[in-house]
JSON list of C-alpha atoms in Angstrom, two decimals:
[
{"chain": "A", "resi": 1, "resn": "UNK", "atom": "CA", "xyz": [152.28, -15.94, -65.62]},
{"chain": "A", "resi": 2, "resn": "UNK", "atom": "CA", "xyz": [152.28, -15.50, -69.82]},
{"chain": "A", "resi": 3, "resn": "UNK", "atom": "CA", "xyz": [155.96, -15.73, -69.73]},
{"chain": "A", "resi": 4, "resn": "UNK", "atom": "CA", "xyz": [156.32, -19.01, -68.52]},
{"chain": "A", "resi": 5, "resn": "UNK", "atom": "CA", "xyz": [154.32, -20.53, -71.81]},
{"chain": "A", "resi": 6, "resn": "UNK", "atom": "CA", "xyz": [155.94, -20.81, -75.15]},
{"chain": "A", "resi": 7, "resn": "UNK", "atom": "CA", "xyz": [155.39, -17.86, -77.89]},
{"chain": "A", "resi": 8, "resn": "UNK", "atom": "CA", "xyz": [152.67, -20.26, -79.81]},
{"chain": "A", "resi": 9, "resn": "UNK", "atom": "CA", "xyz": [151.08, -20.72, -76.70]},
{"chain": "A", "resi": 10, "resn": "UNK", "atom": "CA", "xyz": [150.94, -16.94, -75.63]},
{"chain": "A", "resi": 11, "resn": "UNK", "atom": "CA", "xyz": [149.57, -16.39, -78.85]},
{"chain": "A", "resi": 12, "resn": "UNK", "atom": "CA", "xyz": [146.50, -18.75, -78.70]},
{"chain": "A", "resi": 13, "resn": "UNK", "atom": "CA", "xyz": [145.49, -17.71, -75.58]},
{"chain": "A", "resi": 14, "resn": "UNK", "atom": "CA", "xyz": [145.40, -14.72, -76.79]},
{"chain": "A", "resi": 15, "resn": "UNK", "atom": "CA", "xyz": [143.38, -15.99, -80.30]},
{"chain": "A", "resi": 16, "resn": "UNK", "atom": "CA", "xyz": [140.71, -17.29, -78.03]},
{"chain": "A", "resi": 17, "resn": "UNK", "atom": "CA", "xyz": [140.29, -14.27, -76.58]},
{"chain": "A", "resi": 18, "resn": "UNK", "atom": "CA", "xyz": [141.90, -13.74, -73.40]},
{"chain": "A", "resi": 19, "resn": "UNK", "atom": "CA", "xyz": [144.37, -11.19, -72.40]},
{"chain": "A", "resi": 20, "resn": "UNK", "atom": "CA", "xyz": [145.71, -12.55, -69.31]},
{"chain": "A", "resi": 21, "resn": "UNK", "atom": "CA", "xyz": [144.52, -15.51, -67.22]},
{"chain": "A", "resi": 22, "resn": "UNK", "atom": "CA", "xyz": [142.82, -15.19, -63.66]},
{"chain": "A", "resi": 23, "resn": "UNK", "atom": "CA", "xyz": [144.74, -16.16, -60.25]},
{"chain": "A", "resi": 24, "resn": "UNK", "atom": "CA", "xyz": [143.30, -19.58, -60.43]},
{"chain": "A", "resi": 25, "resn": "UNK", "atom": "CA", "xyz": [143.81, -19.62, -64.15]},
{"chain": "A", "resi": 26, "resn": "UNK", "atom": "CA", "xyz": [147.57, -19.24, -63.30]},
{"chain": "A", "resi": 27, "resn": "UNK", "atom": "CA", "xyz": [147.31, -21.78, -60.44]},
{"chain": "A", "resi": 28, "resn": "UNK", "atom": "CA", "xyz": [145.65, -24.06, -62.89]},
{"chain": "A", "resi": 29, "resn": "UNK", "atom": "CA", "xyz": [148.54, -23.46, -65.87]},
{"chain": "A", "resi": 30, "resn": "UNK", "atom": "CA", "xyz": [151.56, -23.79, -63.48]},
{"chain": "A", "resi": 31, "resn": "UNK", "atom": "CA", "xyz": [150.09, -27.35, -62.25]},
{"chain": "A", "resi": 32, "resn": "UNK", "atom": "CA", "xyz": [149.70, -28.69, -65.98]},
{"chain": "A", "resi": 33, "resn": "UNK", "atom": "CA", "xyz": [152.89, -27.02, -67.11]},
{"chain": "A", "resi": 34, "resn": "UNK", "atom": "CA", "xyz": [154.77, -29.09, -64.16]},
{"chain": "A", "resi": 35, "resn": "UNK", "atom": "CA", "xyz": [153.47, -31.98, -65.20]},
{"chain": "A", "resi": 36, "resn": "UNK", "atom": "CA", "xyz": [151.19, -32.78, -62.80]},
{"chain": "A", "resi": 37, "resn": "UNK", "atom": "CA", "xyz": [147.92, -34.38, -62.91]},
{"chain": "A", "resi": 38, "resn": "UNK", "atom": "CA", "xyz": [145.02, -32.04, -62.24]},
{"chain": "A", "resi": 39, "resn": "UNK", "atom": "CA", "xyz": [141.30, -32.17, -61.46]},
{"chain": "A", "resi": 40, "resn": "UNK", "atom": "CA", "xyz": [139.34, -29.39, -62.37]},
{"chain": "A", "resi": 41, "resn": "UNK", "atom": "CA", "xyz": [135.39, -29.02, -60.30]},
{"chain": "A", "resi": 42, "resn": "UNK", "atom": "CA", "xyz": [134.04, -25.54, -61.92]},
{"chain": "A", "resi": 43, "resn": "UNK", "atom": "CA", "xyz": [130.30, -26.17, -60.85]},
{"chain": "A", "resi": 44, "resn": "UNK", "atom": "CA", "xyz": [128.90, -22.24, -60.97]},
{"chain": "A", "resi": 45, "resn": "UNK", "atom": "CA", "xyz": [130.76, -21.05, -63.11]},
{"chain": "A", "resi": 46, "resn": "UNK", "atom": "CA", "xyz": [129.56, -19.05, -66.09]},
{"chain": "A", "resi": 47, "resn": "UNK", "atom": "CA", "xyz": [130.33, -20.28, -69.91]},
{"chain": "A", "resi": 48, "resn": "UNK", "atom": "CA", "xyz": [132.68, -18.35, -71.64]},
{"chain": "A", "resi": 49, "resn": "UNK", "atom": "CA", "xyz": [134.69, -17.49, -68.56]},
{"chain": "A", "resi": 50, "resn": "UNK", "atom": "CA", "xyz": [137.72, -19.34, -69.98]},
{"chain": "A", "resi": 51, "resn": "UNK", "atom": "CA", "xyz": [137.88, -22.87, -68.03]},
{"chain": "A", "resi": 52, "resn": "UNK", "atom": "CA", "xyz": [138.60, -24.78, -71.13]},
{"chain": "A", "resi": 53, "resn": "UNK", "atom": "CA", "xyz": [140.86, -22.87, -73.14]},
{"chain": "A", "resi": 54, "resn": "UNK", "atom": "CA", "xyz": [143.05, -22.36, -69.78]},
{"chain": "A", "resi": 55, "resn": "UNK", "atom": "CA", "xyz": [143.43, -26.48, -69.85]},
{"chain": "A", "resi": 56, "resn": "UNK", "atom": "CA", "xyz": [143.69, -26.95, -73.62]},
{"chain": "A", "resi": 57, "resn": "UNK", "atom": "CA", "xyz": [146.59, -24.29, -74.09]},
{"chain": "A", "resi": 58, "resn": "UNK", "atom": "CA", "xyz": [148.02, -25.90, -71.12]},
{"chain": "A", "resi": 59, "resn": "UNK", "atom": "CA", "xyz": [147.87, -29.25, -72.13]},
{"chain": "A", "resi": 60, "resn": "UNK", "atom": "CA", "xyz": [148.99, -27.91, -76.00]},
{"chain": "A", "resi": 61, "resn": "UNK", "atom": "CA", "xyz": [152.00, -26.43, -74.23]},
{"chain": "A", "resi": 62, "resn": "UNK", "atom": "CA", "xyz": [153.22, -29.80, -72.68]},
{"chain": "A", "resi": 63, "resn": "UNK", "atom": "CA", "xyz": [152.66, -32.15, -76.02]},
{"chain": "A", "resi": 64, "resn": "UNK", "atom": "CA", "xyz": [155.52, -33.59, -78.07]},
{"chain": "A", "resi": 65, "resn": "UNK", "atom": "CA", "xyz": [154.49, -33.45, -81.50]},
{"chain": "A", "resi": 66, "resn": "UNK", "atom": "CA", "xyz": [156.51, -35.28, -83.41]},
{"chain": "A", "resi": 67, "resn": "UNK", "atom": "CA", "xyz": [155.73, -37.99, -80.39]},
{"chain": "A", "resi": 68, "resn": "UNK", "atom": "CA", "xyz": [152.36, -39.54, -82.38]},
{"chain": "A", "resi": 69, "resn": "UNK", "atom": "CA", "xyz": [151.13, -41.19, -78.93]},
{"chain": "A", "resi": 70, "resn": "UNK", "atom": "CA", "xyz": [148.45, -40.08, -76.42]},
{"chain": "A", "resi": 71, "resn": "UNK", "atom": "CA", "xyz": [150.32, -37.54, -73.83]},
{"chain": "A", "resi": 72, "resn": "UNK", "atom": "CA", "xyz": [147.40, -36.46, -72.50]},
{"chain": "A", "resi": 73, "resn": "UNK", "atom": "CA", "xyz": [143.63, -37.80, -71.05]},
{"chain": "A", "resi": 74, "resn": "UNK", "atom": "CA", "xyz": [140.94, -35.55, -70.62]},
{"chain": "A", "resi": 75, "resn": "UNK", "atom": "CA", "xyz": [138.03, -36.81, -69.09]},
{"chain": "A", "resi": 76, "resn": "UNK", "atom": "CA", "xyz": [134.63, -35.31, -69.02]},
{"chain": "A", "resi": 77, "resn": "UNK", "atom": "CA", "xyz": [131.37, -35.82, -67.07]},
{"chain": "A", "resi": 78, "resn": "UNK", "atom": "CA", "xyz": [129.19, -35.65, -71.08]},
{"chain": "A", "resi": 79, "resn": "UNK", "atom": "CA", "xyz": [129.76, -36.39, -74.43]},
{"chain": "A", "resi": 80, "resn": "UNK", "atom": "CA", "xyz": [128.94, -32.91, -75.06]},
{"chain": "A", "resi": 81, "resn": "UNK", "atom": "CA", "xyz": [131.76, -31.15, -72.87]},
{"chain": "A", "resi": 82, "resn": "UNK", "atom": "CA", "xyz": [134.17, -34.22, -74.08]},
{"chain": "A", "resi": 83, "resn": "UNK", "atom": "CA", "xyz": [133.07, -32.66, -78.16]},
{"chain": "A", "resi": 84, "resn": "UNK", "atom": "CA", "xyz": [133.64, -29.50, -77.24]},
{"chain": "A", "resi": 85, "resn": "UNK", "atom": "CA", "xyz": [136.65, -30.09, -75.11]},
{"chain": "A", "resi": 86, "resn": "UNK", "atom": "CA", "xyz": [138.25, -32.26, -78.69]},
{"chain": "A", "resi": 87, "resn": "UNK", "atom": "CA", "xyz": [136.96, -28.81, -80.39]},
{"chain": "A", "resi": 88, "resn": "UNK", "atom": "CA", "xyz": [138.71, -26.25, -78.95]},
{"chain": "A", "resi": 89, "resn": "UNK", "atom": "CA", "xyz": [141.95, -28.51, -78.59]},
{"chain": "A", "resi": 90, "resn": "UNK", "atom": "CA", "xyz": [141.88, -28.96, -82.90]},
{"chain": "A", "resi": 91, "resn": "UNK", "atom": "CA", "xyz": [140.98, -25.07, -83.14]},
{"chain": "A", "resi": 92, "resn": "UNK", "atom": "CA", "xyz": [143.48, -23.71, -80.90]},
{"chain": "A", "resi": 93, "resn": "UNK", "atom": "CA", "xyz": [146.16, -26.52, -81.45]},
{"chain": "A", "resi": 94, "resn": "UNK", "atom": "CA", "xyz": [145.75, -26.10, -85.36]},
{"chain": "A", "resi": 95, "resn": "UNK", "atom": "CA", "xyz": [149.05, -24.13, -86.03]},
{"chain": "A", "resi": 96, "resn": "UNK", "atom": "CA", "xyz": [150.67, -27.03, -84.68]},
{"chain": "A", "resi": 97, "resn": "UNK", "atom": "CA", "xyz": [148.86, -29.36, -86.23]},
{"chain": "A", "resi": 98, "resn": "UNK", "atom": "CA", "xyz": [148.08, -31.52, -83.01]},
{"chain": "A", "resi": 99, "resn": "UNK", "atom": "CA", "xyz": [146.09, -35.01, -83.07]},
{"chain": "A", "resi": 100, "resn": "UNK", "atom": "CA", "xyz": [143.00, -34.83, -80.73]},
{"chain": "A", "resi": 101, "resn": "UNK", "atom": "CA", "xyz": [139.98, -37.80, -80.65]},
{"chain": "A", "resi": 102, "resn": "UNK", "atom": "CA", "xyz": [137.14, -37.70, -78.25]},
{"chain": "A", "resi": 103, "resn": "UNK", "atom": "CA", "xyz": [136.12, -41.18, -77.31]},
{"chain": "A", "resi": 104, "resn": "UNK", "atom": "CA", "xyz": [132.31, -40.94, -76.44]},
{"chain": "A", "resi": 105, "resn": "UNK", "atom": "CA", "xyz": [129.55, -42.74, -76.15]},
{"chain": "A", "resi": 106, "resn": "UNK", "atom": "CA", "xyz": [127.05, -42.57, -79.28]},
{"chain": "A", "resi": 107, "resn": "UNK", "atom": "CA", "xyz": [129.83, -43.12, -81.94]},
{"chain": "A", "resi": 108, "resn": "UNK", "atom": "CA", "xyz": [131.80, -46.10, -83.40]},
{"chain": "A", "resi": 109, "resn": "UNK", "atom": "CA", "xyz": [133.84, -47.97, -80.95]},
{"chain": "A", "resi": 110, "resn": "UNK", "atom": "CA", "xyz": [136.04, -49.26, -84.38]},
{"chain": "A", "resi": 111, "resn": "UNK", "atom": "CA", "xyz": [136.69, -45.74, -85.14]},
{"chain": "A", "resi": 112, "resn": "UNK", "atom": "CA", "xyz": [137.84, -45.09, -81.66]},
{"chain": "A", "resi": 113, "resn": "UNK", "atom": "CA", "xyz": [140.20, -47.85, -82.25]},
{"chain": "A", "resi": 114, "resn": "UNK", "atom": "CA", "xyz": [141.11, -46.69, -85.36]},
{"chain": "A", "resi": 115, "resn": "UNK", "atom": "CA", "xyz": [141.92, -43.40, -84.66]},
{"chain": "A", "resi": 116, "resn": "UNK", "atom": "CA", "xyz": [144.22, -44.46, -81.38]},
{"chain": "A", "resi": 117, "resn": "UNK", "atom": "CA", "xyz": [145.83, -46.73, -83.18]},
{"chain": "A", "resi": 118, "resn": "UNK", "atom": "CA", "xyz": [146.70, -44.30, -85.34]},
{"chain": "A", "resi": 119, "resn": "UNK", "atom": "CA", "xyz": [147.95, -42.19, -82.86]},
{"chain": "A", "resi": 120, "resn": "UNK", "atom": "CA", "xyz": [146.40, -39.31, -81.02]},
{"chain": "A", "resi": 121, "resn": "UNK", "atom": "CA", "xyz": [148.49, -36.33, -78.49]},
{"chain": "A", "resi": 122, "resn": "UNK", "atom": "CA", "xyz": [145.12, -35.90, -76.59]},
{"chain": "A", "resi": 123, "resn": "UNK", "atom": "CA", "xyz": [141.96, -38.03, -75.74]},
{"chain": "A", "resi": 124, "resn": "UNK", "atom": "CA", "xyz": [139.13, -36.58, -74.90]},
{"chain": "A", "resi": 125, "resn": "UNK", "atom": "CA", "xyz": [136.52, -38.67, -73.71]},
{"chain": "A", "resi": 126, "resn": "UNK", "atom": "CA", "xyz": [134.11, -39.69, -71.36]},
{"chain": "A", "resi": 127, "resn": "UNK", "atom": "CA", "xyz": [134.81, -42.13, -68.60]},
{"chain": "A", "resi": 128, "resn": "UNK", "atom": "CA", "xyz": [132.26, -45.11, -69.54]},
{"chain": "A", "resi": 129, "resn": "UNK", "atom": "CA", "xyz": [133.88, -45.24, -73.44]},
{"chain": "A", "resi": 130, "resn": "UNK", "atom": "CA", "xyz": [137.33, -44.38, -72.58]},
{"chain": "A", "resi": 131, "resn": "UNK", "atom": "CA", "xyz": [137.52, -46.89, -69.48]},
{"chain": "A", "resi": 132, "resn": "UNK", "atom": "CA", "xyz": [134.38, -49.26, -70.57]},
{"chain": "A", "resi": 133, "resn": "UNK", "atom": "CA", "xyz": [133.86, -49.97, -73.82]},
{"chain": "A", "resi": 134, "resn": "UNK", "atom": "CA", "xyz": [137.31, -49.30, -75.90]},
{"chain": "A", "resi": 135, "resn": "UNK", "atom": "CA", "xyz": [139.79, -51.90, -75.62]},
{"chain": "A", "resi": 136, "resn": "UNK", "atom": "CA", "xyz": [142.73, -50.96, -74.01]},
{"chain": "A", "resi": 137, "resn": "UNK", "atom": "CA", "xyz": [145.82, -49.13, -76.23]}
]
């Protein structure tokens, strides 16, 4: 399965501590790489099993870094998870200079607007902030 990923993404997946994606991870990766929207819900999955790394690596695989506009939107149910997703994307995407911003409540809306105007490849956020408080961009 990893042969379908670009070499940098394979390295990123390995660096994140995983040797081979599980069956469910492989199914998710395939759908994301095909450009399909994906709704994931992991109600009872243990932490540290690679859920976030799986879709972050897949999203990074699909980005055109030369284009400074939002190419992926990741919605999370909590501020904490949206912030964690941003941190994982920035860490895994460090080699490719990815721009990612977390639009979450409790932060300055003006800063969100400034960051979005600057150009973010990926936006992670909560539905309330992404759809309710931040002006359309």
